Short mmCIF file of C-alpha atoms in Angstrom, two decimals:
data_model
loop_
_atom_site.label_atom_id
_atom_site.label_comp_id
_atom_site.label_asym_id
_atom_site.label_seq_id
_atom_site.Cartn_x
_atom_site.Cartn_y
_atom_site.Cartn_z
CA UNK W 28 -34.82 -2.58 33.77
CA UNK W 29 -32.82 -5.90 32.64
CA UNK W 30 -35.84 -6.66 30.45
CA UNK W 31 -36.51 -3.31 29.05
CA UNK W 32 -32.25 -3.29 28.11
CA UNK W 33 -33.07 -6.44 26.22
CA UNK W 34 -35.87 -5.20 24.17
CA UNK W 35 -34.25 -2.63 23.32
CA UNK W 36 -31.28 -4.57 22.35
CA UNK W 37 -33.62 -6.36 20.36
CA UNK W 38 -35.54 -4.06 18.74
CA UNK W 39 -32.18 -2.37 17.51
CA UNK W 40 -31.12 -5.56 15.80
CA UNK W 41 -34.61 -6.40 14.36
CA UNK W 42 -34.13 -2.19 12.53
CA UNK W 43 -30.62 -3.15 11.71
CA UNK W 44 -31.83 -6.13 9.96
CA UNK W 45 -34.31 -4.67 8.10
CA UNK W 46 -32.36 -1.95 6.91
CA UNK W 47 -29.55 -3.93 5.27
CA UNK W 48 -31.66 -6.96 3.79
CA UNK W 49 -33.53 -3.94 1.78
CA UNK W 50 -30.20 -1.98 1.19
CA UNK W 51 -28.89 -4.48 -1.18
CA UNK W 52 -31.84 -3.81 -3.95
CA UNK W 53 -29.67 -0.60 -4.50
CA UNK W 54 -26.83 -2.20 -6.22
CA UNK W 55 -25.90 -2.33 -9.83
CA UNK W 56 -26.31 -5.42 -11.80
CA UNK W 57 -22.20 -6.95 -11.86
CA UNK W 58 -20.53 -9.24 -14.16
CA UNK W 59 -21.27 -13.36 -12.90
CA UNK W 60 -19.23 -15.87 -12.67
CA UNK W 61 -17.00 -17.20 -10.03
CA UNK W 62 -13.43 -16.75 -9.64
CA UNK W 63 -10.01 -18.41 -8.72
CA UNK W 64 -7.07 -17.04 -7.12
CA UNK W 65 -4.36 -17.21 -9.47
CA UNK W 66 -0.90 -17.27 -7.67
CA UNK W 67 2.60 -17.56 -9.21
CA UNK W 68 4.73 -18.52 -5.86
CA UNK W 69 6.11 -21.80 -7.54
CA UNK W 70 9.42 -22.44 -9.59
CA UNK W 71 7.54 -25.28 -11.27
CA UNK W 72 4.04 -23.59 -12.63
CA UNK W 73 2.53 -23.95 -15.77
CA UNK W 74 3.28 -21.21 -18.03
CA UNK W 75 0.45 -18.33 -18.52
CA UNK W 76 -1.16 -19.36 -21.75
CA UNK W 77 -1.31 -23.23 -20.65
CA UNK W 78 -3.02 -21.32 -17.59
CA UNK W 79 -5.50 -19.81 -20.10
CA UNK W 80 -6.41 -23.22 -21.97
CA UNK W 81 -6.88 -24.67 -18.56
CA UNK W 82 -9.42 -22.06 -16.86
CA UNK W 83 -10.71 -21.89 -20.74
CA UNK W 84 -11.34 -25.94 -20.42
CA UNK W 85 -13.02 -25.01 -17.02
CA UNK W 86 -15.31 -22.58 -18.10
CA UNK W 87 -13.95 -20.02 -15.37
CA UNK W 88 -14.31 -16.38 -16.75
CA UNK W 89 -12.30 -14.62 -13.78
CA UNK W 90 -9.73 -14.30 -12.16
CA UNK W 91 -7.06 -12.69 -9.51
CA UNK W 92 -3.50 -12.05 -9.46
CA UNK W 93 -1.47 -10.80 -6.98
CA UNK W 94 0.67 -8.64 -8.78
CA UNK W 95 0.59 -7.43 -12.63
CA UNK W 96 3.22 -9.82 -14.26
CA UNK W 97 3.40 -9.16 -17.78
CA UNK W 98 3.04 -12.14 -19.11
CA UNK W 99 0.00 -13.08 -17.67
CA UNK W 100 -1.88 -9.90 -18.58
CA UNK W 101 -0.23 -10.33 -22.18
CA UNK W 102 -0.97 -13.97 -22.35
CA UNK W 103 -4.34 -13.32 -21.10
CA UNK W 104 -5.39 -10.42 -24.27
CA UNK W 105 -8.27 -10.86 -26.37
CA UNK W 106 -9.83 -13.78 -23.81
CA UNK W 107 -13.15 -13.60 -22.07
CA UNK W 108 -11.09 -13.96 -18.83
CA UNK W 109 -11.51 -11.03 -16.09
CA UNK W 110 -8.88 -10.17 -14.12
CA UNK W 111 -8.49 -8.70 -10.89
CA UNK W 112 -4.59 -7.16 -10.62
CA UNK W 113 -2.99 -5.97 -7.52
CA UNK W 114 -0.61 -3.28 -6.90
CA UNK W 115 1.61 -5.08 -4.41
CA UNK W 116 2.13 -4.30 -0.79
CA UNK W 117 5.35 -2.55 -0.60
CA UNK W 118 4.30 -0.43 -3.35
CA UNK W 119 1.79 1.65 -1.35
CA UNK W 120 4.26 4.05 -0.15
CA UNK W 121 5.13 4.83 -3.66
CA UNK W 122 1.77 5.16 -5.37
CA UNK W 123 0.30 7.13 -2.76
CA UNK W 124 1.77 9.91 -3.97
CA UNK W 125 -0.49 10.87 -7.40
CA UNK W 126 2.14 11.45 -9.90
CA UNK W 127 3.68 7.73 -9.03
CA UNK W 128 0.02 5.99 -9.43
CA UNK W 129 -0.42 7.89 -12.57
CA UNK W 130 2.84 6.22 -13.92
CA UNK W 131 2.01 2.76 -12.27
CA UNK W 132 -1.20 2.54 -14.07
CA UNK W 133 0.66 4.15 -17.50
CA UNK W 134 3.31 1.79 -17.20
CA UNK W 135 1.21 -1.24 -15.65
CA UNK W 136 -2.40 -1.28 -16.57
CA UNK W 137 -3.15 1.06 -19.74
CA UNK W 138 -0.93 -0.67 -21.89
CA UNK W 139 -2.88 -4.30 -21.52
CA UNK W 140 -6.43 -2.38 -21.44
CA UNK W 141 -9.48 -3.49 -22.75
CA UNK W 142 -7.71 -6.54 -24.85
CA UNK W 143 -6.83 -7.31 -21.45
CA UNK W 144 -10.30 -7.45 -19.51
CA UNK W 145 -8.86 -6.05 -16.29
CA UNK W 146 -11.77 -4.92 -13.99
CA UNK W 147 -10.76 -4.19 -11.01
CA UNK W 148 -7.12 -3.10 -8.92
CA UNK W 149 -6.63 -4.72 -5.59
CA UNK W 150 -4.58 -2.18 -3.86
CA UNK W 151 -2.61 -4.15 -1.42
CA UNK W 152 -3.30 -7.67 0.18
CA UNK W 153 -4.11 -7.95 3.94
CA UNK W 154 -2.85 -4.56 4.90
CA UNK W 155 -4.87 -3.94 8.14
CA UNK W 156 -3.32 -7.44 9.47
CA UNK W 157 0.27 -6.84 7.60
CA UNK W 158 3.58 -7.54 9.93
CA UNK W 159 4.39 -3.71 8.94
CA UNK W 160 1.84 -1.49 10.87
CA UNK W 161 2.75 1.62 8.58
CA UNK W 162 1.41 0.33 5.91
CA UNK W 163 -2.16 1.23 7.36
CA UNK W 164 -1.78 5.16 6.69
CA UNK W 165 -0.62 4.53 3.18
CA UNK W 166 -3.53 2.47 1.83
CA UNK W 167 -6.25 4.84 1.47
CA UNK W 168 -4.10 7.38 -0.23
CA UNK W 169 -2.87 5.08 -2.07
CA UNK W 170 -6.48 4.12 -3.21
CA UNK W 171 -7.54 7.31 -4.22
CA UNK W 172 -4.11 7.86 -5.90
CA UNK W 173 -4.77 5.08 -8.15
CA UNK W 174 -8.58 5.75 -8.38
CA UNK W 175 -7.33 9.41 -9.63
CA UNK W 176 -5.09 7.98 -12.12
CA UNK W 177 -7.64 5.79 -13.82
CA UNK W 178 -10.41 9.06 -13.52
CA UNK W 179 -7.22 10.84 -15.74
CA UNK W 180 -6.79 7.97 -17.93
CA UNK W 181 -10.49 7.66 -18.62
CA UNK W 182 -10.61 3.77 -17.25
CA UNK W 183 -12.24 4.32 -14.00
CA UNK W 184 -15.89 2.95 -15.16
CA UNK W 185 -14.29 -0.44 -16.37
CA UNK W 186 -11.75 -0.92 -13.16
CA UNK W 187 -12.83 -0.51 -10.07
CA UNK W 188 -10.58 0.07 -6.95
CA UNK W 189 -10.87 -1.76 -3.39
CA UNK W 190 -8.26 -3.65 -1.27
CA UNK W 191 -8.56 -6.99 0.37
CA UNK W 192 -8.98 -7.60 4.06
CA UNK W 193 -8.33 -10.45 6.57
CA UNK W 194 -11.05 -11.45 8.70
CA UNK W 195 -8.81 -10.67 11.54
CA UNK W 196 -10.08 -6.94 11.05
CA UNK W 197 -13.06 -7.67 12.83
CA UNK W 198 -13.49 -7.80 16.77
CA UNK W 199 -16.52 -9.62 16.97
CA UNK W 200 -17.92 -11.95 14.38
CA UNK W 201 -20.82 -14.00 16.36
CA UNK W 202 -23.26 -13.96 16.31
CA UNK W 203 -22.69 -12.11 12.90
CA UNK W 204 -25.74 -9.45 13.85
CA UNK W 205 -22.73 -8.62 16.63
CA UNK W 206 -20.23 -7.94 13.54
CA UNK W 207 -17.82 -5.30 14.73
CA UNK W 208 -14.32 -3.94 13.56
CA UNK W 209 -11.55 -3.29 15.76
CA UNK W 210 -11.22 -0.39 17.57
CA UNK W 211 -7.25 -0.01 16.03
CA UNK W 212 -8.57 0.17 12.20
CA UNK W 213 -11.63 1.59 12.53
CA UNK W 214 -10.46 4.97 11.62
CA UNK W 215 -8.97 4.31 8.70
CA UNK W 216 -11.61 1.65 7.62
CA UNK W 217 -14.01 4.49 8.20
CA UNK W 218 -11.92 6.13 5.02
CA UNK W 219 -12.07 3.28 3.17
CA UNK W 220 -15.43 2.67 3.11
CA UNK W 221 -15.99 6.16 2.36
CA UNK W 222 -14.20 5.77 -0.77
CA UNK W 223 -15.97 2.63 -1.74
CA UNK W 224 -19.16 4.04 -0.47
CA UNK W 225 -18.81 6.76 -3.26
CA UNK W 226 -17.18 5.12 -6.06
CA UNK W 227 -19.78 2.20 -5.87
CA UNK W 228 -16.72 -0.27 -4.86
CA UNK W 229 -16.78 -3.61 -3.33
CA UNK W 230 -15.36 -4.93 0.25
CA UNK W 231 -13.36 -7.44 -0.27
CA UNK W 232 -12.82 -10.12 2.53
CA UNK W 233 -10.44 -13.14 2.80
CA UNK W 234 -12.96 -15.69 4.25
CA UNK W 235 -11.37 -19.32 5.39
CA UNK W 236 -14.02 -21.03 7.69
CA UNK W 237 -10.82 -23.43 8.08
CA UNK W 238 -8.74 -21.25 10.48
CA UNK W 239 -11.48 -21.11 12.89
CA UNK W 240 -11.90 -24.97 12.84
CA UNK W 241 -8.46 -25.57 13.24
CA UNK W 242 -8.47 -23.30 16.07
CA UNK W 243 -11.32 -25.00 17.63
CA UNK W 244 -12.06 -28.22 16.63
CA UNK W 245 -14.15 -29.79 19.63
CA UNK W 246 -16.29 -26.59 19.28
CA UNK W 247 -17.60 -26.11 15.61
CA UNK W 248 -18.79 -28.62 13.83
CA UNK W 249 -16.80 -29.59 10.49
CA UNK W 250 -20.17 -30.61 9.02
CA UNK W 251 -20.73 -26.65 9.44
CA UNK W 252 -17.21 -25.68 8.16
CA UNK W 253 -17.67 -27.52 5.26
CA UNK W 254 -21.80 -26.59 3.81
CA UNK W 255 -22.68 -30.30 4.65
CA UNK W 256 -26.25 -30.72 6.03
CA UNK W 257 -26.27 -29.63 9.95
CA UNK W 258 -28.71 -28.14 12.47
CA UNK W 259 -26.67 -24.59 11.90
CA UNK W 260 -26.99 -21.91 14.14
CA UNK W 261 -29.42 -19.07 14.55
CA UNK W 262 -28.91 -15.32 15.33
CA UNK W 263 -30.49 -14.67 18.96
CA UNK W 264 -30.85 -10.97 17.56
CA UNK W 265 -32.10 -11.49 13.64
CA UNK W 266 -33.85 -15.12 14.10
CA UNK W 267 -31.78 -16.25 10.96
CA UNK W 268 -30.46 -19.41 10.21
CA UNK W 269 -26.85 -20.17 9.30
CA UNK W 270 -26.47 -23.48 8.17
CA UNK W 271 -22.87 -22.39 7.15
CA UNK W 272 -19.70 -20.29 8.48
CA UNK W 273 -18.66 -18.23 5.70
CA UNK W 274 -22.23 -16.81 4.96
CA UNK W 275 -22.12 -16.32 8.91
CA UNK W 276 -18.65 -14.45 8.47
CA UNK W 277 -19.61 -12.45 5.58
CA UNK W 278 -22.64 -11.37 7.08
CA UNK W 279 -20.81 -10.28 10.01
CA UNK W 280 -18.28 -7.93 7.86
CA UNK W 281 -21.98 -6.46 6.37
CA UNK W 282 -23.42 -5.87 9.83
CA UNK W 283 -19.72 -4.31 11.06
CA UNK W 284 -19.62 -1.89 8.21
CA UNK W 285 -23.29 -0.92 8.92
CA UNK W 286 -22.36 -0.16 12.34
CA UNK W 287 -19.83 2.66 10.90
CA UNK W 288 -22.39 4.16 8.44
CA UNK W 289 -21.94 2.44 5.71
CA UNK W 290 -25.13 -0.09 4.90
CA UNK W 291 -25.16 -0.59 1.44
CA UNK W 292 -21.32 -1.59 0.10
CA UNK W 293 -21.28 -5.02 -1.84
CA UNK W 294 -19.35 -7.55 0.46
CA UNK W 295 -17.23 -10.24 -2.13
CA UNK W 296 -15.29 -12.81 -0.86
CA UNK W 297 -11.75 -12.62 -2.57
CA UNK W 298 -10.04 -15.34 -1.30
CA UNK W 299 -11.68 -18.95 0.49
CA UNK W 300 -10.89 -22.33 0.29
CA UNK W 301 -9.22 -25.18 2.47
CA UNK W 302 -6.25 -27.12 2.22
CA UNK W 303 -5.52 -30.14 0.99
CA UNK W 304 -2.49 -31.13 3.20
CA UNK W 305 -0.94 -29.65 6.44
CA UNK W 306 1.52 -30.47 9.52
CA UNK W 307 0.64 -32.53 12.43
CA UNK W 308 -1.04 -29.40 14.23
CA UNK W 309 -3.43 -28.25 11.07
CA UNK W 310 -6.24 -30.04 11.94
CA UNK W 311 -8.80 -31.00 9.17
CA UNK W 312 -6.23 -30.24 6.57
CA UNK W 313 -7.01 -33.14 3.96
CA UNK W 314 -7.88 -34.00 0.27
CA UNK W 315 -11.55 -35.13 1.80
CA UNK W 316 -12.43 -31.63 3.33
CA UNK W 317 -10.59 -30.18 0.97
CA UNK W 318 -12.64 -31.42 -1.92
CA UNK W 319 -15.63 -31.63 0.47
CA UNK W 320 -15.53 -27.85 1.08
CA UNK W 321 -15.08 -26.53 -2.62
CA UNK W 322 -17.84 -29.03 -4.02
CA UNK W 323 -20.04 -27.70 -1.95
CA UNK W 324 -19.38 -24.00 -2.19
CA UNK W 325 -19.55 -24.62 -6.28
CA UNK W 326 -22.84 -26.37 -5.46
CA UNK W 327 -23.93 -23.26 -3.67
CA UNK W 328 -23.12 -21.10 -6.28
CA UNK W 329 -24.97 -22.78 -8.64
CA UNK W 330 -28.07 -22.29 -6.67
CA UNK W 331 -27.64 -18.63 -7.02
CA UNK W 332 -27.44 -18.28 -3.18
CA UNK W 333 -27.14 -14.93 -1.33
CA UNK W 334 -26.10 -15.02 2.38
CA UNK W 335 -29.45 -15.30 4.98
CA UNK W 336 -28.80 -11.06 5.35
CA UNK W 337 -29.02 -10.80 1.71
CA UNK W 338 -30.66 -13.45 0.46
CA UNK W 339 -31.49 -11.44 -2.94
CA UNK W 340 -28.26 -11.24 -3.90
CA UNK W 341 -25.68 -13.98 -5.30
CA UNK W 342 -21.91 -14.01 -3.41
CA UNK W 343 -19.20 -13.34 -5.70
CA UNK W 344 -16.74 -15.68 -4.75
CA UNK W 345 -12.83 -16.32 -5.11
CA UNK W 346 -11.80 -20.10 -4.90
CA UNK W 347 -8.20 -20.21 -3.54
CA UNK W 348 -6.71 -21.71 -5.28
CA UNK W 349 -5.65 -22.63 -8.47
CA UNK W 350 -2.49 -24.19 -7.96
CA UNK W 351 -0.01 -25.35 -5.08
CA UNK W 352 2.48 -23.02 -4.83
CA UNK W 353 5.60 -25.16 -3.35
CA UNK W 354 7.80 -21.40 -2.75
CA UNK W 355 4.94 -20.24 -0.49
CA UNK W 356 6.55 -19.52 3.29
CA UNK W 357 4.76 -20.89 6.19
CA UNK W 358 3.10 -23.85 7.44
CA UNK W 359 2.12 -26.84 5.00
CA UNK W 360 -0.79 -26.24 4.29
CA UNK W 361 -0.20 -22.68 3.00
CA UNK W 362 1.49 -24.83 -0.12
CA UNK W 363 -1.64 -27.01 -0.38
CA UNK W 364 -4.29 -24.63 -1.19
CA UNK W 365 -4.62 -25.65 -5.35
CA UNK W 366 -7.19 -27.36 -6.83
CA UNK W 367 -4.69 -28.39 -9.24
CA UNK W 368 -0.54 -29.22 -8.91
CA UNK W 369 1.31 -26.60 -10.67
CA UNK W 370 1.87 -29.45 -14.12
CA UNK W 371 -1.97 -28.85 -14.37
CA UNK W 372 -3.15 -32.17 -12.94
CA UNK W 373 -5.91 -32.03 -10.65
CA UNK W 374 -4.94 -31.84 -7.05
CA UNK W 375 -8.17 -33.74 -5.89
CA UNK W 376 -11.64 -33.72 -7.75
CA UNK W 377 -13.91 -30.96 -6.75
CA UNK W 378 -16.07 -31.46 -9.92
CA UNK W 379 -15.04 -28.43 -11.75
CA UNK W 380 -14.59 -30.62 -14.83
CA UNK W 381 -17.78 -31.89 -14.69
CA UNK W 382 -19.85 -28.55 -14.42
CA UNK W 383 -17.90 -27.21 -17.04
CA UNK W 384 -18.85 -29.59 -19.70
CA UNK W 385 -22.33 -29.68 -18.26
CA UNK W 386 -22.53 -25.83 -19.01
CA UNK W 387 -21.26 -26.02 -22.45
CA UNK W 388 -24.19 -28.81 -23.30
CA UNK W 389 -26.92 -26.75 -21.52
CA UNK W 390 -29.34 -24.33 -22.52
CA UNK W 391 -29.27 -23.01 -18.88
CA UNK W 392 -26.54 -19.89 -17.76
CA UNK W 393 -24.43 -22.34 -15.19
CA UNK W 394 -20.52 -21.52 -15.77
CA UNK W 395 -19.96 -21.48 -11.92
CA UNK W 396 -21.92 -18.44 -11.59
CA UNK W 397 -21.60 -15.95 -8.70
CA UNK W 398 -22.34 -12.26 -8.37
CA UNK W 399 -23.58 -10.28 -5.95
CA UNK W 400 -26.91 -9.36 -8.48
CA UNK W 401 -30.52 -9.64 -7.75
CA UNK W 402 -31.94 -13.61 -7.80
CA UNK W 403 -34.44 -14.20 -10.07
CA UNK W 404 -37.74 -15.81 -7.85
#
């Protein structure tokens, strides 16, 4: 009977795997190139059209904010930079209500759109994880609020809609074939990936391989943190290889949306990275891993890769960040997250300059790109 459980157990992995390798030749071709988290919690940042000439100078074609601050999406008119804007947290209340997200996006998007490329609205950051639990009910009618208001304005096939998540919505995340979401937000995630599910929206997941080394450090292996050459892991369920942990966690967030129904939404990473400094306790928070770990991923996205789920399909992917942001609250490291210090000088060298001058020499599409689109054999 034990062995019969396990076949079966088997066999139901092996038809989940097929299922959502093939599901991703469904999606639309997307915009590529990679992106960078572009936070304003400092009293000493660069101003937003220094900002401009610097991701300009980088060859970096999008961007997020975490808000919709005025100057930025002023400064940022009539560039080839994308940008992601976010209707802030304790706003959801408000713009649930239809009339209210018809006047946020009057007052906050239409006015900046198209000089403005903005693509997509993050509606709320984190809100399944947020301190204030009532939050929760207000996001997905606050999603479909805003959604509404676009559909009325006429912008809704330019800017998508989708909210970011912690990875701290799922229960189980390994093996990632055992991707699960709690049993507290599955209800409403069930909503929300209904809504994506019909508007042909992205999941977005903040992804930091970091916290679980930091957690665990005698456990995983920083060679596998950090998408240096290791033995990896393998799936007992799928037979396939990891040989890092955010491909691992991403495909676990695929496998747990499967699991409600919902096989085919794009997974994009909106926010991953490492820190380059941190307190006593913050284990492996340096300038080495630091720079290690976003070499690497850039390295990675060059190569076009998809996760070992999807290997057909490039990762869109959101560097945090660009700056250090010395007003952030928290630990250390939550301040030491920038590639670069907030008077524009690199933090440590990941190489960005390099790639971007070998992209404006070559013949060859390489500005750091990353979508979720169909690889070229």
């Amino acid at each position: 009977m034990l062995k019969f459980f396990r076949r079966s157990v088997k066999m139901n992995h092996v038809f989940l795997l097929f299922s959502l390798c093939f599901s991703g030749f469904g999606f639309l071709q997307g915009v590529t190139s990679l992106g960078i988290n572009y936070g304003q919690l400092g009293n000493n940042l660069q101003p937003p059209d220094r900002v401009l000439d610097l991701l300009s100078s980088l060859k970096l074609t999008k961007a997020r904010i975490y808000d919709t601050n005025p100057q930025i999406l002023t400064s940022f008119a009539n560039s080839n930079i994308e940008l992601i804007a976010t209707v802030e947290n304790q706003m959801l209340p408000v713009v649930m209500d239809p009339q209210q997200a018809l006047q946020w996006v009057s007052t906050h998007i239409k006015p900046y759109f198209p000089a403005t490329k903005i693509t997509g609205i993050a509606v709320g950051n984190e809100i399944f994880t947020d301190g204030d639990k009532t939050l929760i009910g207000y996001l997905v009618p606050a999603i479909v609020s805003i959604h509404s208001a676009l559909v009325q304005l006429g912008l809704d096939k330019d800017i998508h809609v989708s909210t970011s998540n912690s990875l701290a919505v799922l229960q189980e995340s390994y093996p990632p074939s055992a991707g699960s979401f709690k049993s507290e937000v599955s209800g409403v995630m069930s909503q929300l990936l209904q809504f994506l599910s019909s508007t042909g929206s992205p999941f977005w997941i903040n992804a930091y391989p970091y916290f679980a080394y930091k957690d665990d450090p005698n456990r995983i292996s920083l060679d596998y943190v950090l998408f240096n050459r290791n033995p990896g892991m393998v799936d007992p369920y799928t037979n396939l290889h990891y040989d890092n942990m955010l491909y691992a966690q991403v495909d676990a967030v695929v496998y747990a949306m499967f699991k409600l129904g919902y096989g085919k939404i794009e997974v994009r990473v909106s926010e991953t990275g490492w820190p380059s400094k941190g307190d006593s306790n913050e284990i492996g928070a340096t300038v080495q891993n630091a720079a290690v770990y976003n070499r690497n991923l850039l390295r990675r996205q060059m190569s076009n890769e998809g996760t070992p789920l999807r290997p057909n399909m490039r990762l869109e992917v959101y560097l945090f960040a660009l700056f250090n942001e010395d007003m952030k609250p928290g630990p250390t490291s939550e301040r030491n997250y920038g590639l670069f210090q907030p008077d524009g000088t690199m933090a440590y060298n990941v190489g960005l300059s390099a790639i971007a001058k070998t992209s404006s020499t070559s013949s060859t599409s390489v500005s750091l790109t990353s979508s979720a689109t169909k690889v070229k054999p």
